[in-house]
Amino acid sequence: MGRTFELRDVGGLEIATRSGRVLIIAEPDRANIEVDGLLDRSKKRRVWREGGRLHIRSGRGSNALTVRCPAGTDLTAASHSGRVELRGDLGDVRLFTHSGQIQVERARSVEARSTSGRISIEQVHGRAAASVVSGAVDIRQAHSARVGSVSGSLNLHEIQGKVDAMSVNGSVKINTAGAGDIRVGTVSGNVNIRVPRQRRPSVRARRKSGSLKVNCETGDDLAINVATVSGSVSVGNPRG
């Protein structure tokens, strides 16, 4: 059985769990918050209001947690080993996990960090920030992005504006709309950047070894700066 909370004095959600999947579903017609799961061994629900937010804490078990909330709700969620999944259109989102995966469907802004889990983000209306140690980062759409990885790949499919990407030995792939500058740093990871044909970038690449290929018209529409030790660098127009 779920438990329903009125929205009076609730400006967002703060969720923390040890393990077990966390599923947050934002629904456009919902006017309250419903919590299902999250019973600890003493059979007490750990839910309270504080600082204008609804706080939810798990016990020591690994029960799955499902939270249904209104669309546009701001959210902070942390999990040690459980997967964190967001469905629907959220507000400003901050997500942290040690070894679980993070998946976001839509949000106004996202800050996500994971040690070894994969981070997948479908659409962010504003800024997407994501960092991992050994997992990959995959962002489908965002206005701007700041991403980092030690050994996982960074894949940015459709970014409108500014991009900052840092990787040690994972590959970096960026498709940009050309409305902001791009800065990339790697040690041994390869870098592949695609720019629209109507945009002419200035390209600067600092490297000790590794090839540099620029297969597009250059100019001063946006700046692309890449620093790498041994990774190859490719800048060009989308294929097709």
PDB file of C-alpha atoms in Angstrom:
ATOM      1  CA  MET A   1       0.000   0.000   0.000  1.00  0.00           C
ATOM      2  CA  GLY A   2       1.270   3.450  -0.878  1.00  0.00           C
ATOM      3  CA  ARG A   3       1.131   6.541   1.301  1.00  0.00           C
ATOM      4  CA  THR A   4      -0.042   9.897  -0.065  1.00  0.00           C
ATOM      5  CA  PHE A   5       1.296  13.298   1.015  1.00  0.00           C
ATOM      6  CA  GLU A   6      -0.321  16.657   0.364  1.00  0.00           C
ATOM      7  CA  LEU A   7       1.798  19.309  -1.354  1.00  0.00           C
ATOM      8  CA  ARG A   8       1.353  21.957   1.347  1.00  0.00           C
ATOM      9  CA  ASP A   9       4.831  23.280   2.298  1.00  0.00           C
ATOM     10  CA  VAL A  10       6.535  20.800  -0.070  1.00  0.00           C
ATOM     11  CA  GLY A  11       8.845  22.451  -2.614  1.00  0.00           C
ATOM     12  CA  GLY A  12      10.706  19.327  -3.689  1.00  0.00           C
ATOM     13  CA  LEU A  13      11.885  15.842  -2.769  1.00  0.00           C
ATOM     14  CA  GLU A  14      14.977  14.550  -0.907  1.00  0.00           C
ATOM     15  CA  ILE A  15      15.401  10.761  -1.233  1.00  0.00           C
ATOM     16  CA  ALA A  16      18.162   8.526   0.155  1.00  0.00           C
ATOM     17  CA  THR A  17      18.371   4.709   0.027  1.00  0.00           C
ATOM     18  CA  ARG A  18      21.028   2.051   0.658  1.00  0.00           C
ATOM     19  CA  SER A  19      20.068  -0.462  -2.034  1.00  0.00           C
ATOM     20  CA  GLY A  20      17.095  -1.459  -4.133  1.00  0.00           C
ATOM     21  CA  ARG A  21      15.733   0.335  -7.173  1.00  0.00           C
ATOM     22  CA  VAL A  22      14.424   3.875  -6.851  1.00  0.00           C
ATOM     23  CA  LEU A  23      11.762   4.832  -9.405  1.00  0.00           C
ATOM     24  CA  ILE A  24      10.426   8.408  -9.563  1.00  0.00           C
ATOM     25  CA  ILE A  25       7.485   9.020 -11.888  1.00  0.00           C
ATOM     26  CA  ALA A  26       6.446  12.624 -12.670  1.00  0.00           C
ATOM     27  CA  GLU A  27       2.821  12.887 -13.774  1.00  0.00           C
ATOM     28  CA  PRO A  28       1.355  16.096 -15.287  1.00  0.00           C
ATOM     29  CA  ASP A  29      -2.120  15.708 -13.707  1.00  0.00           C
ATOM     30  CA  ARG A  30      -0.975  14.708 -10.217  1.00  0.00           C
ATOM     31  CA  ALA A  31      -1.564  17.131  -7.316  1.00  0.00           C
ATOM     32  CA  ASN A  32       0.122  15.151  -4.511  1.00  0.00           C
ATOM     33  CA  ILE A  33       3.049  12.817  -3.766  1.00  0.00           C
ATOM     34  CA  GLU A  34       2.587   9.080  -3.366  1.00  0.00           C
ATOM     35  CA  VAL A  35       5.270   6.838  -1.838  1.00  0.00           C
ATOM     36  CA  ASP A  36       5.172   3.064  -2.265  1.00  0.00           C
ATOM     37  CA  GLY A  37       7.700   0.785  -0.525  1.00  0.00           C
ATOM     38  CA  LEU A  38      10.426   1.915   1.851  1.00  0.00           C
ATOM     39  CA  LEU A  39       9.540  -0.107   4.911  1.00  0.00           C
ATOM     40  CA  ASP A  40      12.524  -0.758   7.188  1.00  0.00           C
ATOM     41  CA  ARG A  41      12.816  -3.744   9.523  1.00  0.00           C
ATOM     42  CA  SER A  42      10.907  -1.942  12.251  1.00  0.00           C
ATOM     43  CA  LYS A  43       8.036  -1.454   9.788  1.00  0.00           C
ATOM     44  CA  LYS A  44       8.277   2.329  10.098  1.00  0.00           C
ATOM     45  CA  ARG A  45       8.208   4.688   7.162  1.00  0.00           C
ATOM     46  CA  ARG A  46      10.926   7.299   7.261  1.00  0.00           C
ATOM     47  CA  VAL A  47       9.206  10.288   5.683  1.00  0.00           C
ATOM     48  CA  TRP A  48       9.099  13.840   7.029  1.00  0.00           C
ATOM     49  CA  ARG A  49       8.924  17.501   5.980  1.00  0.00           C
ATOM     50  CA  GLU A  50      11.899  19.767   6.550  1.00  0.00           C
ATOM     51  CA  GLY A  51      13.252  22.917   4.906  1.00  0.00           C
ATOM     52  CA  GLY A  52      10.311  23.117   2.521  1.00  0.00           C
ATOM     53  CA  ARG A  53      10.957  19.616   1.147  1.00  0.00           C
ATOM     54  CA  LEU A  54       9.623  16.123   1.671  1.00  0.00           C
ATOM     55  CA  HIS A  55      12.449  13.853   2.933  1.00  0.00           C
ATOM     56  CA  ILE A  56      12.379  10.105   2.350  1.00  0.00           C
ATOM     57  CA  ARG A  57      14.954   7.729   3.883  1.00  0.00           C
ATOM     58  CA  SER A  58      15.205   3.954   3.582  1.00  0.00           C
ATOM     59  CA  GLY A  59      15.979   1.477   6.323  1.00  0.00           C
ATOM     60  CA  ARG A  60      18.629  -1.228   6.072  1.00  0.00           C
ATOM     61  CA  GLY A  61      16.723  -3.436   3.649  1.00  0.00           C
ATOM     62  CA  SER A  62      16.800  -3.469  -0.135  1.00  0.00           C
ATOM     63  CA  ASN A  63      13.116  -2.938  -0.896  1.00  0.00           C
ATOM     64  CA  ALA A  64      12.308  -1.089  -4.112  1.00  0.00           C
ATOM     65  CA  LEU A  65      10.919   2.417  -3.780  1.00  0.00           C
ATOM     66  CA  THR A  66       8.429   4.070  -6.129  1.00  0.00           C
ATOM     67  CA  VAL A  67       7.519   7.758  -5.813  1.00  0.00           C
ATOM     68  CA  ARG A  68       4.843   9.461  -7.922  1.00  0.00           C
ATOM     69  CA  CYS A  69       4.968  13.257  -7.979  1.00  0.00           C
ATOM     70  CA  PRO A  70       3.711  16.229 -10.021  1.00  0.00           C
ATOM     71  CA  ALA A  71       5.560  17.143 -13.212  1.00  0.00           C
ATOM     72  CA  GLY A  72       8.247  19.772 -12.657  1.00  0.00           C
ATOM     73  CA  THR A  73       9.097  18.629  -9.108  1.00  0.00           C
ATOM     74  CA  ASP A  74      12.652  19.377  -7.974  1.00  0.00           C
ATOM     75  CA  LEU A  75      14.481  16.282  -6.760  1.00  0.00           C
ATOM     76  CA  THR A  76      17.631  15.163  -4.955  1.00  0.00           C
ATOM     77  CA  ALA A  77      18.172  11.381  -4.761  1.00  0.00           C
ATOM     78  CA  ALA A  78      21.099   9.326  -3.474  1.00  0.00           C
ATOM     79  CA  SER A  79      21.581   5.555  -3.471  1.00  0.00           C
ATOM     80  CA  HIS A  80      24.556   3.411  -2.478  1.00  0.00           C
ATOM     81  CA  SER A  81      23.987   0.500  -4.842  1.00  0.00           C
ATOM     82  CA  GLY A  82      20.469   0.732  -6.215  1.00  0.00           C
ATOM     83  CA  ARG A  83      19.424   1.877  -9.659  1.00  0.00           C
ATOM     84  CA  VAL A  84      17.843   5.343  -9.857  1.00  0.00           C
ATOM     85  CA  GLU A  85      15.313   5.841 -12.653  1.00  0.00           C
ATOM     86  CA  LEU A  86      13.325   8.992 -13.447  1.00  0.00           C
ATOM     87  CA  ARG A  87      10.306   8.975 -15.746  1.00  0.00           C
ATOM     88  CA  GLY A  88       8.307  11.953 -16.922  1.00  0.00           C
ATOM     89  CA  ASP A  89       9.266  15.628 -16.795  1.00  0.00           C
ATOM     90  CA  LEU A  90      11.101  16.638 -13.581  1.00  0.00           C
ATOM     91  CA  GLY A  91      12.450  20.006 -12.465  1.00  0.00           C
ATOM     92  CA  ASP A  92      15.994  20.596 -11.211  1.00  0.00           C
ATOM     93  CA  VAL A  93      17.484  17.169 -10.470  1.00  0.00           C
ATOM     94  CA  ARG A  94      20.557  16.045  -8.471  1.00  0.00           C
ATOM     95  CA  LEU A  95      21.377  12.313  -8.453  1.00  0.00           C
ATOM     96  CA  PHE A  96      24.179  10.372  -6.748  1.00  0.00           C
ATOM     97  CA  THR A  97      24.953   6.639  -6.645  1.00  0.00           C
ATOM     98  CA  HIS A  98      28.012   4.550  -5.839  1.00  0.00           C
ATOM     99  CA  SER A  99      27.471   1.502  -8.038  1.00  0.00           C
ATOM    100  CA  GLY A 100      23.948   1.792  -9.394  1.00  0.00           C
ATOM    101  CA  GLN A 101      22.847   3.029 -12.790  1.00  0.00           C
ATOM    102  CA  ILE A 102      21.163   6.399 -13.332  1.00  0.00           C
ATOM    103  CA  GLN A 103      18.488   6.918 -15.978  1.00  0.00           C
ATOM    104  CA  VAL A 104      16.663  10.204 -16.615  1.00  0.00           C
ATOM    105  CA  GLU A 105      13.878  10.724 -19.136  1.00  0.00           C
ATOM    106  CA  ARG A 106      13.347  14.516 -18.967  1.00  0.00           C
ATOM    107  CA  ALA A 107      14.281  17.331 -16.583  1.00  0.00           C
ATOM    108  CA  ARG A 108      14.846  21.077 -16.446  1.00  0.00           C
ATOM    109  CA  SER A 109      18.455  20.545 -15.305  1.00  0.00           C
ATOM    110  CA  VAL A 110      20.464  17.505 -14.192  1.00  0.00           C
ATOM    111  CA  GLU A 111      23.520  16.932 -12.022  1.00  0.00           C
ATOM    112  CA  ALA A 112      24.388  13.218 -11.834  1.00  0.00           C
ATOM    113  CA  ARG A 113      27.371  11.389 -10.341  1.00  0.00           C
ATOM    114  CA  SER A 114      28.192   7.671 -10.192  1.00  0.00           C
ATOM    115  CA  THR A 115      31.297   5.682  -9.321  1.00  0.00           C
ATOM    116  CA  SER A 116      30.760   2.605 -11.478  1.00  0.00           C
ATOM    117  CA  GLY A 117      27.241   2.850 -12.876  1.00  0.00           C
ATOM    118  CA  ARG A 118      26.150   4.041 -16.294  1.00  0.00           C
ATOM    119  CA  ILE A 119      24.420   7.432 -16.608  1.00  0.00           C
ATOM    120  CA  SER A 120      21.781   7.773 -19.348  1.00  0.00           C
ATOM    121  CA  ILE A 121      19.928  11.072 -19.905  1.00  0.00           C
ATOM    122  CA  GLU A 122      17.305  11.513 -22.606  1.00  0.00           C
ATOM    123  CA  GLN A 123      16.403  15.215 -22.555  1.00  0.00           C
ATOM    124  CA  VAL A 124      17.444  18.210 -20.455  1.00  0.00           C
ATOM    125  CA  HIS A 125      15.911  21.614 -21.142  1.00  0.00           C
ATOM    126  CA  GLY A 126      18.893  23.379 -19.546  1.00  0.00           C
ATOM    127  CA  ARG A 127      22.287  22.171 -18.334  1.00  0.00           C
ATOM    128  CA  ALA A 128      23.281  18.518 -17.962  1.00  0.00           C
ATOM    129  CA  ALA A 129      26.240  17.704 -15.722  1.00  0.00           C
ATOM    130  CA  ALA A 130      27.368  14.076 -15.334  1.00  0.00           C
ATOM    131  CA  SER A 131      30.513  12.387 -14.036  1.00  0.00           C
ATOM    132  CA  VAL A 132      31.530   8.727 -13.614  1.00  0.00           C
ATOM    133  CA  VAL A 133      34.666   6.788 -12.738  1.00  0.00           C
ATOM    134  CA  SER A 134      34.287   3.572 -14.713  1.00  0.00           C
ATOM    135  CA  GLY A 135      30.802   3.846 -16.230  1.00  0.00           C
ATOM    136  CA  ALA A 136      29.710   5.499 -19.463  1.00  0.00           C
ATOM    137  CA  VAL A 137      27.737   8.737 -19.897  1.00  0.00           C
ATOM    138  CA  ASP A 138      25.109   8.982 -22.635  1.00  0.00           C
ATOM    139  CA  ILE A 139      23.148  12.238 -23.158  1.00  0.00           C
ATOM    140  CA  ARG A 140      20.613  12.460 -25.980  1.00  0.00           C
ATOM    141  CA  GLN A 141      19.558  16.123 -25.812  1.00  0.00           C
ATOM    142  CA  ALA A 142      20.613  19.086 -23.673  1.00  0.00           C
ATOM    143  CA  HIS A 143      21.079  22.829 -23.989  1.00  0.00           C
ATOM    144  CA  SER A 144      24.597  22.608 -22.531  1.00  0.00           C
ATOM    145  CA  ALA A 145      26.685  19.834 -20.982  1.00  0.00           C
ATOM    146  CA  ARG A 146      29.573  19.286 -18.609  1.00  0.00           C
ATOM    147  CA  VAL A 147      30.711  15.644 -18.432  1.00  0.00           C
ATOM    148  CA  GLY A 148      33.655  13.660 -17.088  1.00  0.00           C
ATOM    149  CA  SER A 149      34.890  10.064 -16.917  1.00  0.00           C
ATOM    150  CA  VAL A 150      38.016   8.121 -15.989  1.00  0.00           C
ATOM    151  CA  SER A 151      37.589   5.005 -18.117  1.00  0.00           C
ATOM    152  CA  GLY A 152      34.057   5.136 -19.499  1.00  0.00           C
ATOM    153  CA  SER A 153      32.967   6.636 -22.829  1.00  0.00           C
ATOM    154  CA  LEU A 154      31.234  10.017 -23.149  1.00  0.00           C
ATOM    155  CA  ASN A 155      28.501  10.185 -25.811  1.00  0.00           C
ATOM    156  CA  LEU A 156      26.695  13.503 -26.377  1.00  0.00           C
ATOM    157  CA  HIS A 157      24.215  13.142 -29.218  1.00  0.00           C
ATOM    158  CA  GLU A 158      22.548  16.559 -29.560  1.00  0.00           C
ATOM    159  CA  ILE A 159      23.890  19.507 -27.561  1.00  0.00           C
ATOM    160  CA  GLN A 160      22.769  23.007 -28.467  1.00  0.00           C
ATOM    161  CA  GLY A 161      25.368  25.131 -26.707  1.00  0.00           C
ATOM    162  CA  LYS A 162      28.523  24.941 -24.604  1.00  0.00           C
ATOM    163  CA  VAL A 163      30.241  21.610 -23.897  1.00  0.00           C
ATOM    164  CA  ASP A 164      32.995  20.782 -21.398  1.00  0.00           C
ATOM    165  CA  ALA A 165      34.198  17.150 -21.496  1.00  0.00           C
ATOM    166  CA  MET A 166      37.071  15.488 -19.634  1.00  0.00           C
ATOM    167  CA  SER A 167      38.144  11.828 -19.955  1.00  0.00           C
ATOM    168  CA  VAL A 168      41.259   9.852 -19.056  1.00  0.00           C
ATOM    169  CA  ASN A 169      41.099   6.919 -21.468  1.00  0.00           C
ATOM    170  CA  GLY A 170      37.475   6.753 -22.555  1.00  0.00           C
ATOM    171  CA  SER A 171      36.338   7.953 -25.984  1.00  0.00           C
ATOM    172  CA  VAL A 172      34.476  11.257 -26.419  1.00  0.00           C
ATOM    173  CA  LYS A 173      31.788  11.726 -29.083  1.00  0.00           C
ATOM    174  CA  ILE A 174      29.964  15.052 -29.438  1.00  0.00           C
ATOM    175  CA  ASN A 175      27.284  16.194 -31.867  1.00  0.00           C
ATOM    176  CA  THR A 176      26.796  19.934 -31.447  1.00  0.00           C
ATOM    177  CA  ALA A 177      24.286  22.391 -32.905  1.00  0.00           C
ATOM    178  CA  GLY A 178      27.093  24.948 -32.853  1.00  0.00           C
ATOM    179  CA  ALA A 179      25.563  27.510 -30.482  1.00  0.00           C
ATOM    180  CA  GLY A 180      28.402  27.327 -27.945  1.00  0.00           C
ATOM    181  CA  ASP A 181      32.104  26.613 -27.606  1.00  0.00           C
ATOM    182  CA  ILE A 182      33.468  23.117 -27.017  1.00  0.00           C
ATOM    183  CA  ARG A 183      36.364  22.161 -24.748  1.00  0.00           C
ATOM    184  CA  VAL A 184      37.641  18.584 -24.477  1.00  0.00           C
ATOM    185  CA  GLY A 185      40.531  17.075 -22.530  1.00  0.00           C
ATOM    186  CA  THR A 186      41.721  13.448 -22.657  1.00  0.00           C
ATOM    187  CA  VAL A 187      44.831  11.376 -21.964  1.00  0.00           C
ATOM    188  CA  SER A 188      44.422   8.491 -24.393  1.00  0.00           C
ATOM    189  CA  GLY A 189      40.763   8.596 -25.390  1.00  0.00           C
ATOM    190  CA  ASN A 190      39.824   9.404 -28.992  1.00  0.00           C
ATOM    191  CA  VAL A 191      37.737  12.521 -29.681  1.00  0.00           C
ATOM    192  CA  ASN A 192      35.083  12.783 -32.405  1.00  0.00           C
ATOM    193  CA  ILE A 193      33.163  16.062 -32.829  1.00  0.00           C
ATOM    194  CA  ARG A 194      30.409  16.721 -35.396  1.00  0.00           C
ATOM    195  CA  VAL A 195      29.419  20.299 -36.322  1.00  0.00           C
ATOM    196  CA  PRO A 196      26.478  21.376 -38.557  1.00  0.00           C
ATOM    197  CA  ARG A 197      27.453  22.270 -42.115  1.00  0.00           C
ATOM    198  CA  GLN A 198      26.261  25.865 -41.698  1.00  0.00           C
ATOM    199  CA  ARG A 199      28.602  26.430 -38.745  1.00  0.00           C
ATOM    200  CA  ARG A 200      32.331  27.042 -39.217  1.00  0.00           C
ATOM    201  CA  PRO A 201      34.420  26.392 -36.103  1.00  0.00           C
ATOM    202  CA  SER A 202      37.914  27.460 -35.187  1.00  0.00           C
ATOM    203  CA  VAL A 203      39.786  24.303 -34.178  1.00  0.00           C
ATOM    204  CA  ARG A 204      42.751  24.129 -31.826  1.00  0.00           C
ATOM    205  CA  ALA A 205      44.205  20.752 -30.805  1.00  0.00           C
ATOM    206  CA  ARG A 206      47.180  20.274 -28.484  1.00  0.00           C
ATOM    207  CA  ARG A 207      48.592  16.749 -28.497  1.00  0.00           C
ATOM    208  CA  LYS A 208      51.843  14.793 -28.117  1.00  0.00           C
ATOM    209  CA  SER A 209      50.822  12.009 -30.473  1.00  0.00           C
ATOM    210  CA  GLY A 210      47.715  10.868 -32.284  1.00  0.00           C
ATOM    211  CA  SER A 211      46.216  12.127 -35.522  1.00  0.00           C
ATOM    212  CA  LEU A 212      44.219  15.302 -36.177  1.00  0.00           C
ATOM    213  CA  LYS A 213      41.582  15.400 -38.933  1.00  0.00           C
ATOM    214  CA  VAL A 214      39.454  18.469 -39.669  1.00  0.00           C
ATOM    215  CA  ASN A 215      36.899  17.680 -42.380  1.00  0.00           C
ATOM    216  CA  CYS A 216      34.766  20.834 -42.341  1.00  0.00           C
ATOM    217  CA  GLU A 217      35.002  24.512 -43.233  1.00  0.00           C
ATOM    218  CA  THR A 218      36.673  26.520 -40.484  1.00  0.00           C
ATOM    219  CA  GLY A 219      35.942  30.050 -39.318  1.00  0.00           C
ATOM    220  CA  ASP A 220      35.016  31.834 -36.109  1.00  0.00           C
ATOM    221  CA  ASP A 221      31.408  30.752 -35.447  1.00  0.00           C
ATOM    222  CA  LEU A 222      32.470  28.744 -32.390  1.00  0.00           C
ATOM    223  CA  ALA A 223      35.699  27.611 -30.750  1.00  0.00           C
ATOM    224  CA  ILE A 224      36.711  23.956 -30.424  1.00  0.00           C
ATOM    225  CA  ASN A 225      39.670  23.350 -28.104  1.00  0.00           C
ATOM    226  CA  VAL A 226      40.999  19.828 -27.590  1.00  0.00           C
ATOM    227  CA  ALA A 227      43.931  18.760 -25.426  1.00  0.00           C
ATOM    228  CA  THR A 228      45.110  15.137 -25.519  1.00  0.00           C
ATOM    229  CA  VAL A 229      48.263  13.137 -24.891  1.00  0.00           C
ATOM    230  CA  SER A 230      47.861  10.264 -27.333  1.00  0.00           C
ATOM    231  CA  GLY A 231      44.255  10.186 -28.530  1.00  0.00           C
ATOM    232  CA  SER A 232      43.232  10.919 -32.110  1.00  0.00           C
ATOM    233  CA  VAL A 233      41.043  13.967 -32.839  1.00  0.00           C
ATOM    234  CA  SER A 234      38.412  14.232 -35.588  1.00  0.00           C
ATOM    235  CA  VAL A 235      36.260  17.294 -36.319  1.00  0.00           C
ATOM    236  CA  GLY A 236      33.803  17.261 -39.204  1.00  0.00           C
ATOM    237  CA  ASN A 237      30.230  17.553 -40.427  1.00  0.00           C
ATOM    238  CA  PRO A 238      27.563  14.918 -39.750  1.00  0.00           C
ATOM    239  CA  ARG A 239      27.557  12.046 -42.189  1.00  0.00           C
ATOM    240  CA  GLY A 240      24.860  11.871 -44.793  1.00  0.00           C
TER     241      GLY A 240
END
